[in-house]
PDB file of N, CA and C in Angstrom:
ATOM      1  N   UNK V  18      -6.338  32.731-173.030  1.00 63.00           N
ATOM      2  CA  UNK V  18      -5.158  32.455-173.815  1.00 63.00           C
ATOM      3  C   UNK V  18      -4.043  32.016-172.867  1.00 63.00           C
ATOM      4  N   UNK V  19      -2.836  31.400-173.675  1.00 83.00           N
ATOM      5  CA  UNK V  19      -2.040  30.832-172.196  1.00 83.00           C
ATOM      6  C   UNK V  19      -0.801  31.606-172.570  1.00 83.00           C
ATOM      7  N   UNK V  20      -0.015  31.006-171.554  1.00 87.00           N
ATOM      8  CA  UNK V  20       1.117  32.159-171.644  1.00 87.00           C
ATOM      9  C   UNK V  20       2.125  31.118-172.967  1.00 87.00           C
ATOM     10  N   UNK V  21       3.063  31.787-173.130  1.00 86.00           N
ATOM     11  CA  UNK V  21       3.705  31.734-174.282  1.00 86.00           C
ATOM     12  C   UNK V  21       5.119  31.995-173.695  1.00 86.00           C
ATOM     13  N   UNK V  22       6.176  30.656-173.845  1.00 88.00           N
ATOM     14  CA  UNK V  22       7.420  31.109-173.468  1.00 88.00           C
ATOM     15  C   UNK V  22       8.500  32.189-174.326  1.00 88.00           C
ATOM     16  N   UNK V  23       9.222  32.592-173.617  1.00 85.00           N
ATOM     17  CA  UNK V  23       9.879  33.778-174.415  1.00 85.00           C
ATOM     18  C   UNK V  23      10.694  33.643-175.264  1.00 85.00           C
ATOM     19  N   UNK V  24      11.050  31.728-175.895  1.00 85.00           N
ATOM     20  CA  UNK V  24      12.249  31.299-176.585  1.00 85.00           C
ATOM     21  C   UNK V  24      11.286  31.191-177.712  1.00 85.00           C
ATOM     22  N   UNK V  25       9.802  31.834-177.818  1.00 86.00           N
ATOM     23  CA  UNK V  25       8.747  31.287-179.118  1.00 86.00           C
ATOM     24  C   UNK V  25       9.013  32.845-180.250  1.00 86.00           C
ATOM     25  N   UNK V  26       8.924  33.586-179.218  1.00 83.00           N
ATOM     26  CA  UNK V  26       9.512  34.993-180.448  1.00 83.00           C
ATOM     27  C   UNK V  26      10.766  34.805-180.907  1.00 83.00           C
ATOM     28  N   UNK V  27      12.345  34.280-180.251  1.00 82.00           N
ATOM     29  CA  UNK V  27      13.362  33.866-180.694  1.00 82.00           C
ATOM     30  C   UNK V  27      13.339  33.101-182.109  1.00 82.00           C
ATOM     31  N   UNK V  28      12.977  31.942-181.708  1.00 82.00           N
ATOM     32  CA  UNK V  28      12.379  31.127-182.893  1.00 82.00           C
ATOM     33  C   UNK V  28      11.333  31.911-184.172  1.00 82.00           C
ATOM     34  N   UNK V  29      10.602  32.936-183.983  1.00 79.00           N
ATOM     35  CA  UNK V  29       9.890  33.658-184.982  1.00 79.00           C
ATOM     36  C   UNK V  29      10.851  34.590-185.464  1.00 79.00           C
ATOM     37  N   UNK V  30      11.689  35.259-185.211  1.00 77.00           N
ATOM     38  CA  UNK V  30      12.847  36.102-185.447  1.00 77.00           C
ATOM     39  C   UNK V  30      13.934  35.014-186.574  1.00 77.00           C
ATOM     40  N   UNK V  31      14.501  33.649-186.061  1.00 76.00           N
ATOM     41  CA  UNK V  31      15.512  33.351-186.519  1.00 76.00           C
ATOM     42  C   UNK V  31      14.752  32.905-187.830  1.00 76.00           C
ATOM     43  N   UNK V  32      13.581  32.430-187.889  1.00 76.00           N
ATOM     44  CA  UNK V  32      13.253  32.356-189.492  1.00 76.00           C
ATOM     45  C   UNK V  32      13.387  33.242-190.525  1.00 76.00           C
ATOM     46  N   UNK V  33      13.227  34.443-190.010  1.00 68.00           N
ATOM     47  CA  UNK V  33      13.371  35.750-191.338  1.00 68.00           C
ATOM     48  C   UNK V  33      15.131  34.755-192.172  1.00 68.00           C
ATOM     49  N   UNK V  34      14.720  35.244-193.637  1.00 67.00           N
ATOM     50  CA  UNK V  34      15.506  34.974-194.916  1.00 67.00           C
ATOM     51  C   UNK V  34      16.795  36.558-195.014  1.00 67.00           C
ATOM     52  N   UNK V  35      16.073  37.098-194.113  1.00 63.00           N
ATOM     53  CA  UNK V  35      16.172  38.899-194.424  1.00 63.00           C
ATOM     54  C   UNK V  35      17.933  39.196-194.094  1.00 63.00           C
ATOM     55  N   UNK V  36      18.713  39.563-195.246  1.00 68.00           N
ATOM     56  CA  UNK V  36      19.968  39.431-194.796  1.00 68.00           C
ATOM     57  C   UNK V  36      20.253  40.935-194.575  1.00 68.00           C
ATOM     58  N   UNK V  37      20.962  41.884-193.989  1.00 73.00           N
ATOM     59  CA  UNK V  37      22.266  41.236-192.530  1.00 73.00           C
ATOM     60  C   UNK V  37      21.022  40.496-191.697  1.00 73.00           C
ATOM     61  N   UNK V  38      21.370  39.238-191.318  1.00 74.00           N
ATOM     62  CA  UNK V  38      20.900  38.618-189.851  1.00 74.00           C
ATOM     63  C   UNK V  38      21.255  39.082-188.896  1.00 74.00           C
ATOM     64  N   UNK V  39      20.280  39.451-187.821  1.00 77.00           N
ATOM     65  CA  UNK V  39      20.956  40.322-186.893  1.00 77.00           C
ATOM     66  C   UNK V  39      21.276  39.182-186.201  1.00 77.00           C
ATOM     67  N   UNK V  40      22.270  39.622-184.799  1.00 82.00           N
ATOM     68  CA  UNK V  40      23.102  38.709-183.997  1.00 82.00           C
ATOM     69  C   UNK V  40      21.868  38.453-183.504  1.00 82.00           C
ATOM     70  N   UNK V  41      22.564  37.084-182.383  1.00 82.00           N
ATOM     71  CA  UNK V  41      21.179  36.355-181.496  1.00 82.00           C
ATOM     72  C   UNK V  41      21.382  37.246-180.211  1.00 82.00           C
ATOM     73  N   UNK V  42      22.155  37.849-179.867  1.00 87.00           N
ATOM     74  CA  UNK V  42      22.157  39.040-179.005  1.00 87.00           C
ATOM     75  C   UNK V  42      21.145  40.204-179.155  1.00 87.00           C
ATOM     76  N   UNK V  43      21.370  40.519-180.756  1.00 86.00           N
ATOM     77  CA  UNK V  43      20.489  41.369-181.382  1.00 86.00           C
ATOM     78  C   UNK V  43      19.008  41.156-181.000  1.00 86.00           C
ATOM     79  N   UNK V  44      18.984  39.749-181.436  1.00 84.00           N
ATOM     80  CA  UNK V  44      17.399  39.691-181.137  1.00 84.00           C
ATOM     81  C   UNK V  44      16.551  39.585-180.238  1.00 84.00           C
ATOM     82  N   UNK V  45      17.455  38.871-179.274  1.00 86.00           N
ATOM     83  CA  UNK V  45      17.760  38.815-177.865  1.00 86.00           C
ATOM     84  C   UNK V  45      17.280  40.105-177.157  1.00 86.00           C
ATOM     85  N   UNK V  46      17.972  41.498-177.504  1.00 89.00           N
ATOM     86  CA  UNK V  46      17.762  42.620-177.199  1.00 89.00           C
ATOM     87  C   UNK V  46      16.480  43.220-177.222  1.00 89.00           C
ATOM     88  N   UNK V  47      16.520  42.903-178.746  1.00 88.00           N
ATOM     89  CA  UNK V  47      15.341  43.753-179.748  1.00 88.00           C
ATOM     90  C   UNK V  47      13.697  43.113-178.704  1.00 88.00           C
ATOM     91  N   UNK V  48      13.855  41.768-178.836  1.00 89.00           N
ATOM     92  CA  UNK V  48      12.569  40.979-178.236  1.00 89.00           C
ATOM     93  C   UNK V  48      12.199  41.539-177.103  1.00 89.00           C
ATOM     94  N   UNK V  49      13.601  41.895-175.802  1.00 89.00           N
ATOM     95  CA  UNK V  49      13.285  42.297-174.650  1.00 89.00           C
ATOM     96  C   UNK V  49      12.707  43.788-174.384  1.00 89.00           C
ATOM     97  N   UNK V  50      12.811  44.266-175.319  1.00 91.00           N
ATOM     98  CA  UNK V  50      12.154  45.901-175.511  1.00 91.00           C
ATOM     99  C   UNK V  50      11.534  45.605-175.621  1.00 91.00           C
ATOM    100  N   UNK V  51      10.579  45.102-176.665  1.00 91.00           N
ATOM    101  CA  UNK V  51       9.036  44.895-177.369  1.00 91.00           C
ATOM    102  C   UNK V  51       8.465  44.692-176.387  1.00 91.00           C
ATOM    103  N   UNK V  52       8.990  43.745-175.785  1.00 91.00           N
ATOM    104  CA  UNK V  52       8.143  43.030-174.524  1.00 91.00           C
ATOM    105  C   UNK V  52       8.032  44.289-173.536  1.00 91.00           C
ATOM    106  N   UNK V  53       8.925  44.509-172.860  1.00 90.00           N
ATOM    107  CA  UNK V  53       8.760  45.438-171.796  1.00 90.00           C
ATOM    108  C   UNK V  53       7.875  46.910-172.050  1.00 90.00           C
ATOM    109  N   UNK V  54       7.963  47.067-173.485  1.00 93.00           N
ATOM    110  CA  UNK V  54       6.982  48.086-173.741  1.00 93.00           C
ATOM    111  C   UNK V  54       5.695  47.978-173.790  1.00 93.00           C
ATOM    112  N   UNK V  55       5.220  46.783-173.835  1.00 93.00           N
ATOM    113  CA  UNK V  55       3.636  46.116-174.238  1.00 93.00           C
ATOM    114  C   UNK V  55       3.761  46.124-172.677  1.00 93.00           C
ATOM    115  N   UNK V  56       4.230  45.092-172.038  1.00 92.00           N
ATOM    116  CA  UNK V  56       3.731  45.266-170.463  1.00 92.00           C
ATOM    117  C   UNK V  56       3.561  46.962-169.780  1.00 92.00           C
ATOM    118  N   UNK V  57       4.362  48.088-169.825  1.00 92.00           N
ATOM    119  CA  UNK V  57       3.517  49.044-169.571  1.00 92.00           C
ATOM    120  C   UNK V  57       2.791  49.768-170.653  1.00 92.00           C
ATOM    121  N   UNK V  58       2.380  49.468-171.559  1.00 94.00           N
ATOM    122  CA  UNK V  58       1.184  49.851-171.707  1.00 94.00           C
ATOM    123  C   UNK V  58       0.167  49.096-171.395  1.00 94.00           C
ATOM    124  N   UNK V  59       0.420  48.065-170.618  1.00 94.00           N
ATOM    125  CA  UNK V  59      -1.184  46.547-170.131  1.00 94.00           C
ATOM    126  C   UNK V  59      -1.520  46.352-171.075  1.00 94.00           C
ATOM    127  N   UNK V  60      -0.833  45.744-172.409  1.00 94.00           N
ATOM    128  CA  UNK V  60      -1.037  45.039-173.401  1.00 94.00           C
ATOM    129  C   UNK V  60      -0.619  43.323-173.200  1.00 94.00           C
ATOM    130  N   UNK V  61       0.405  43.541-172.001  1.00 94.00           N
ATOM    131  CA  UNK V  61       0.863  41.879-172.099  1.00 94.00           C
ATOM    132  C   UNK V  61       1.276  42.098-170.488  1.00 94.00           C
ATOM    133  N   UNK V  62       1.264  40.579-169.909  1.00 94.00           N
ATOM    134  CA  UNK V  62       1.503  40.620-168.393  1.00 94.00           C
ATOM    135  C   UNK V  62       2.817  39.657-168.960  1.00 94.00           C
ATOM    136  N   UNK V  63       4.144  39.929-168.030  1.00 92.00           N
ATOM    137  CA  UNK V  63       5.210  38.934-168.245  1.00 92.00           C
ATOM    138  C   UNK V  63       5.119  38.205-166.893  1.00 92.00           C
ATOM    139  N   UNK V  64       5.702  37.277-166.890  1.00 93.00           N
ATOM    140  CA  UNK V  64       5.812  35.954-165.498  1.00 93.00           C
ATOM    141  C   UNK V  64       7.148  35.765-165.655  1.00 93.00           C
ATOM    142  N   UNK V  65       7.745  35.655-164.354  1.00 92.00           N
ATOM    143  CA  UNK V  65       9.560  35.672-164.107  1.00 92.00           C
ATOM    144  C   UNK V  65      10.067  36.200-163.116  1.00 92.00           C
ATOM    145  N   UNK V  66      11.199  36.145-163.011  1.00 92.00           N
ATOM    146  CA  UNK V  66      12.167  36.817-161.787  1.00 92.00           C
ATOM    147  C   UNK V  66      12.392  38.208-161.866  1.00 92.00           C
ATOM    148  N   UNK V  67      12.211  38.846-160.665  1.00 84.00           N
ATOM    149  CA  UNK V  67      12.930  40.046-159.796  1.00 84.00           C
ATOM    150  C   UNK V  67      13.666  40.019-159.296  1.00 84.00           C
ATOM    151  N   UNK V  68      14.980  40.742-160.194  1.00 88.00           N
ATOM    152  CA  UNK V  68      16.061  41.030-158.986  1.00 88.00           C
ATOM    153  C   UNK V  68      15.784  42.688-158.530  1.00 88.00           C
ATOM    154  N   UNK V  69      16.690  43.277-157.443  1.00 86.00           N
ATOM    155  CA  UNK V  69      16.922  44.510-157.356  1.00 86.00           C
ATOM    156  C   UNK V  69      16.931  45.472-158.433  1.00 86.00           C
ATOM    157  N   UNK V  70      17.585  44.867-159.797  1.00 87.00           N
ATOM    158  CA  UNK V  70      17.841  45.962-160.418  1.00 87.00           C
ATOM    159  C   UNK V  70      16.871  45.801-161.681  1.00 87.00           C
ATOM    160  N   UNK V  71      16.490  44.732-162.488  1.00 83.00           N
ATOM    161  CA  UNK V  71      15.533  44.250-163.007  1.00 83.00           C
ATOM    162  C   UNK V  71      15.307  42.536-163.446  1.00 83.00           C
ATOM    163  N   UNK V  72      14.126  42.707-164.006  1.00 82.00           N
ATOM    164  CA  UNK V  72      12.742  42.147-164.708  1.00 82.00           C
ATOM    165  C   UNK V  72      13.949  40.761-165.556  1.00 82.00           C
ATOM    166  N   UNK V  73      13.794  39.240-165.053  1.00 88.00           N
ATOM    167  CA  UNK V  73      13.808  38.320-165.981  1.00 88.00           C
ATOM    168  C   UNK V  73      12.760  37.828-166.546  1.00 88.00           C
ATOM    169  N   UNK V  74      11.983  38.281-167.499  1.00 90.00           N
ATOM    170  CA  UNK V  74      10.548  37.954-168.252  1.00 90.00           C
ATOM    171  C   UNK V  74      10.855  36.260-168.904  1.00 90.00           C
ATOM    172  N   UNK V  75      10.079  34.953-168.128  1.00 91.00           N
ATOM    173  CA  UNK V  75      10.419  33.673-168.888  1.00 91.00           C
ATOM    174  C   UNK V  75       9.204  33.312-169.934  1.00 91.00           C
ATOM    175  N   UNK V  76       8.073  34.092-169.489  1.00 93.00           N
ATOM    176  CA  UNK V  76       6.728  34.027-170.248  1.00 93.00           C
ATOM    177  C   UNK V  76       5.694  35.333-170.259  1.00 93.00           C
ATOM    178  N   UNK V  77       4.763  35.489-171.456  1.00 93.00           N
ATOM    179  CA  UNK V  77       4.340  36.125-171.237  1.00 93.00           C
ATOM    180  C   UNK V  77       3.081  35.912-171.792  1.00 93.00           C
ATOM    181  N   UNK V  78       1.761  36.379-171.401  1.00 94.00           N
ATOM    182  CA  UNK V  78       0.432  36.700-171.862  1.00 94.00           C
ATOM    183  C   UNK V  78      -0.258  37.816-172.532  1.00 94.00           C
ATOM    184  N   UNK V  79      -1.135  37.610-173.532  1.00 93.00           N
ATOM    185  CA  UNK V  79      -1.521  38.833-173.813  1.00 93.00           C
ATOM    186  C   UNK V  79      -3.236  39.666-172.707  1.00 93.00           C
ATOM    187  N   UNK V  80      -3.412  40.664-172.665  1.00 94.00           N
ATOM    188  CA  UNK V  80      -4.270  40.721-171.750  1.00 94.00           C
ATOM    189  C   UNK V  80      -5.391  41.085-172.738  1.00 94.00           C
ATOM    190  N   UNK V  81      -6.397  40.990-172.173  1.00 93.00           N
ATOM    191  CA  UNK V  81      -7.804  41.411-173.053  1.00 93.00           C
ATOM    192  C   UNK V  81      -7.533  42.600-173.802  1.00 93.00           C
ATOM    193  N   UNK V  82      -7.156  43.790-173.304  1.00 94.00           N
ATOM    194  CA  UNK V  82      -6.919  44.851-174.154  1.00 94.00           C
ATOM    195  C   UNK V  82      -6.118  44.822-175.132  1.00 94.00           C
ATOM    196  N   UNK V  83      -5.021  44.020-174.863  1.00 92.00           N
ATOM    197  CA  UNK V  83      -3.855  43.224-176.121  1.00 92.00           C
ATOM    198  C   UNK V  83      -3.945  42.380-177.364  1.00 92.00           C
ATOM    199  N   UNK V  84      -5.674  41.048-176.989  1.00 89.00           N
ATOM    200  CA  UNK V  84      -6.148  40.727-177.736  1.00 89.00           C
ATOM    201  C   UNK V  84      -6.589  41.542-178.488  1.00 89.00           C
ATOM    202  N   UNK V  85      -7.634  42.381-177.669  1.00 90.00           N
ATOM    203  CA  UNK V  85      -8.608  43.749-178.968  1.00 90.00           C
ATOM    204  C   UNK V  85      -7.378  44.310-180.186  1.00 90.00           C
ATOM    205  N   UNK V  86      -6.095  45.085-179.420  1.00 91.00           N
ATOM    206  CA  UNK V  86      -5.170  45.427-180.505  1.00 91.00           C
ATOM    207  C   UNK V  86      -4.882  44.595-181.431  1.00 91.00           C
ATOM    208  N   UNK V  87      -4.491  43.216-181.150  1.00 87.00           N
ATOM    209  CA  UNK V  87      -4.080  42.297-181.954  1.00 87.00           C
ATOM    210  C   UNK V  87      -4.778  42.148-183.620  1.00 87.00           C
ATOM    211  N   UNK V  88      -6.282  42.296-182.610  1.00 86.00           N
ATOM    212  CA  UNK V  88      -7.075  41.652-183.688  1.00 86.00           C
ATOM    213  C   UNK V  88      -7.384  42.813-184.624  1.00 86.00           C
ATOM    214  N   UNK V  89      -7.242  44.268-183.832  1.00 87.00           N
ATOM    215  CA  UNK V  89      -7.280  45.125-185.104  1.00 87.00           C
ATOM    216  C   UNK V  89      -6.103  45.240-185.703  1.00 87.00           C
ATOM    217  N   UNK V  90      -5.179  45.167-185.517  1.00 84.00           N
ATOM    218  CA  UNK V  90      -3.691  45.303-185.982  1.00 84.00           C
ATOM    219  C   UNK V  90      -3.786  44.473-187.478  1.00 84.00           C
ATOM    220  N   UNK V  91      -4.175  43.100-186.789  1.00 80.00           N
ATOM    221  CA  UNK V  91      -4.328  42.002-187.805  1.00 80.00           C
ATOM    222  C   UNK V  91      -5.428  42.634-189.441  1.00 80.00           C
ATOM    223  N   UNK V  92      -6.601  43.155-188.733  1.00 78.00           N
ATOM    224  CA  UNK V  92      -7.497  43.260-189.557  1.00 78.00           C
ATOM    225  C   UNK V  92      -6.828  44.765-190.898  1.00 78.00           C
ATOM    226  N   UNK V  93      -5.868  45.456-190.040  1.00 74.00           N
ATOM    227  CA  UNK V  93      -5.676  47.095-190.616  1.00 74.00           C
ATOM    228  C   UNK V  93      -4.532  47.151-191.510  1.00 74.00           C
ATOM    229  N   UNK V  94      -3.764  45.613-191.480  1.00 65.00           N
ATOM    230  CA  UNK V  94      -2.268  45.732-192.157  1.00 65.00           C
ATOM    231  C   UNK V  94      -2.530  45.761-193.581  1.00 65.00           C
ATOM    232  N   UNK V  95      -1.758  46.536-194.153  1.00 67.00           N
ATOM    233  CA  UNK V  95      -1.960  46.622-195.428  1.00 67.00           C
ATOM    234  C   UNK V  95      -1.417  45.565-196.641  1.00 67.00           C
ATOM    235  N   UNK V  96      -1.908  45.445-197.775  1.00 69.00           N
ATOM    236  CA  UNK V  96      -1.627  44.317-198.948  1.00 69.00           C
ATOM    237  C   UNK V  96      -0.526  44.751-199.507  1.00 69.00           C
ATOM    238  N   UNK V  97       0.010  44.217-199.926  1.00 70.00           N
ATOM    239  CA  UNK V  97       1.776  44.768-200.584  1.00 70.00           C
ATOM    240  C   UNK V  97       0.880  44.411-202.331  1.00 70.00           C
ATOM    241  N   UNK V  98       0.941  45.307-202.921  1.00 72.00           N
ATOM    242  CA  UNK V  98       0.913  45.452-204.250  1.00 72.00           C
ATOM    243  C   UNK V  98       1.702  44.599-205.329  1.00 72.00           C
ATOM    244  N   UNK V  99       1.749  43.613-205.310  1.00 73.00           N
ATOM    245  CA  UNK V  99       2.376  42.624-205.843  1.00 73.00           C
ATOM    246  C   UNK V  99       1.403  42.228-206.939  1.00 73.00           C
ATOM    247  N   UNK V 100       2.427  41.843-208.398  1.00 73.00           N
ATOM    248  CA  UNK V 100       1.268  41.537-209.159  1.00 73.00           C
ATOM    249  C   UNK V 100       1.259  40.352-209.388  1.00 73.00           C
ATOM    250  N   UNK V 101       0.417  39.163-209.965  1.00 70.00           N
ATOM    251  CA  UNK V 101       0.606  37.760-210.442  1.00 70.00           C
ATOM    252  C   UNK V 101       1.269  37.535-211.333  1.00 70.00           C
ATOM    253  N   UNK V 102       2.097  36.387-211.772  1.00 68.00           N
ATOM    254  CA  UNK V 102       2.551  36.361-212.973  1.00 68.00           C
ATOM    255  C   UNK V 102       1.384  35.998-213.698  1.00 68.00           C
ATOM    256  N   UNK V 103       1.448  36.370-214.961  1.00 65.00           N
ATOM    257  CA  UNK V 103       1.115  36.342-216.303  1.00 65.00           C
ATOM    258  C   UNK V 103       1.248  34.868-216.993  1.00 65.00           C
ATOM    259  N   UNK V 104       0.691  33.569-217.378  1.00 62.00           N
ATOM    260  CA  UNK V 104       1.047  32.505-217.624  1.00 62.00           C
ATOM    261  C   UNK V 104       1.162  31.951-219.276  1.00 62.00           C
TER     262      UNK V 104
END
């Protein structure tokens, strides 16, 4: 799998319809947790700069063990109970 720049979750975030919109700071934020939490658990490797104090993540990969989650994650989510309309 290849790496994936970090402005591609930005862009998956600003589509939500979902109002309050959070700030682009917000998401900004929110994205950089997610991320940094998947890298220690060796779910995702990030690529980027080190400073002294921390981590600029510009891309990131998922690792084999990240795929396996993915794909059960994918398979385990549940159906929202929605009914059809009636015609």
């Amino acid at each position: 799998m290849k790496r994936s720049p970090r402005d591609t979750f930005v862009q998956f975030y600003r589509q939500g319809n979902t109002p309050p919109r959070p700030s682009q700071e917000g998401i900004v934020n929110t994205i950089t947790k997610s991320i940094e939490r998947l890298i220690e658990r060796e779910l995702m490797v990030g690529y980027g700069v080190r400073t002294s104090r921390k981590w600029y993540i510009h891309e990131v990969k998922l690792t084999a063990e990240g795929r396996k989650q993915a794909k059960k994650l994918r398979g385990e989510q549940q159906q929202l109970p929605l009914k059809n309309p009636k015609p």
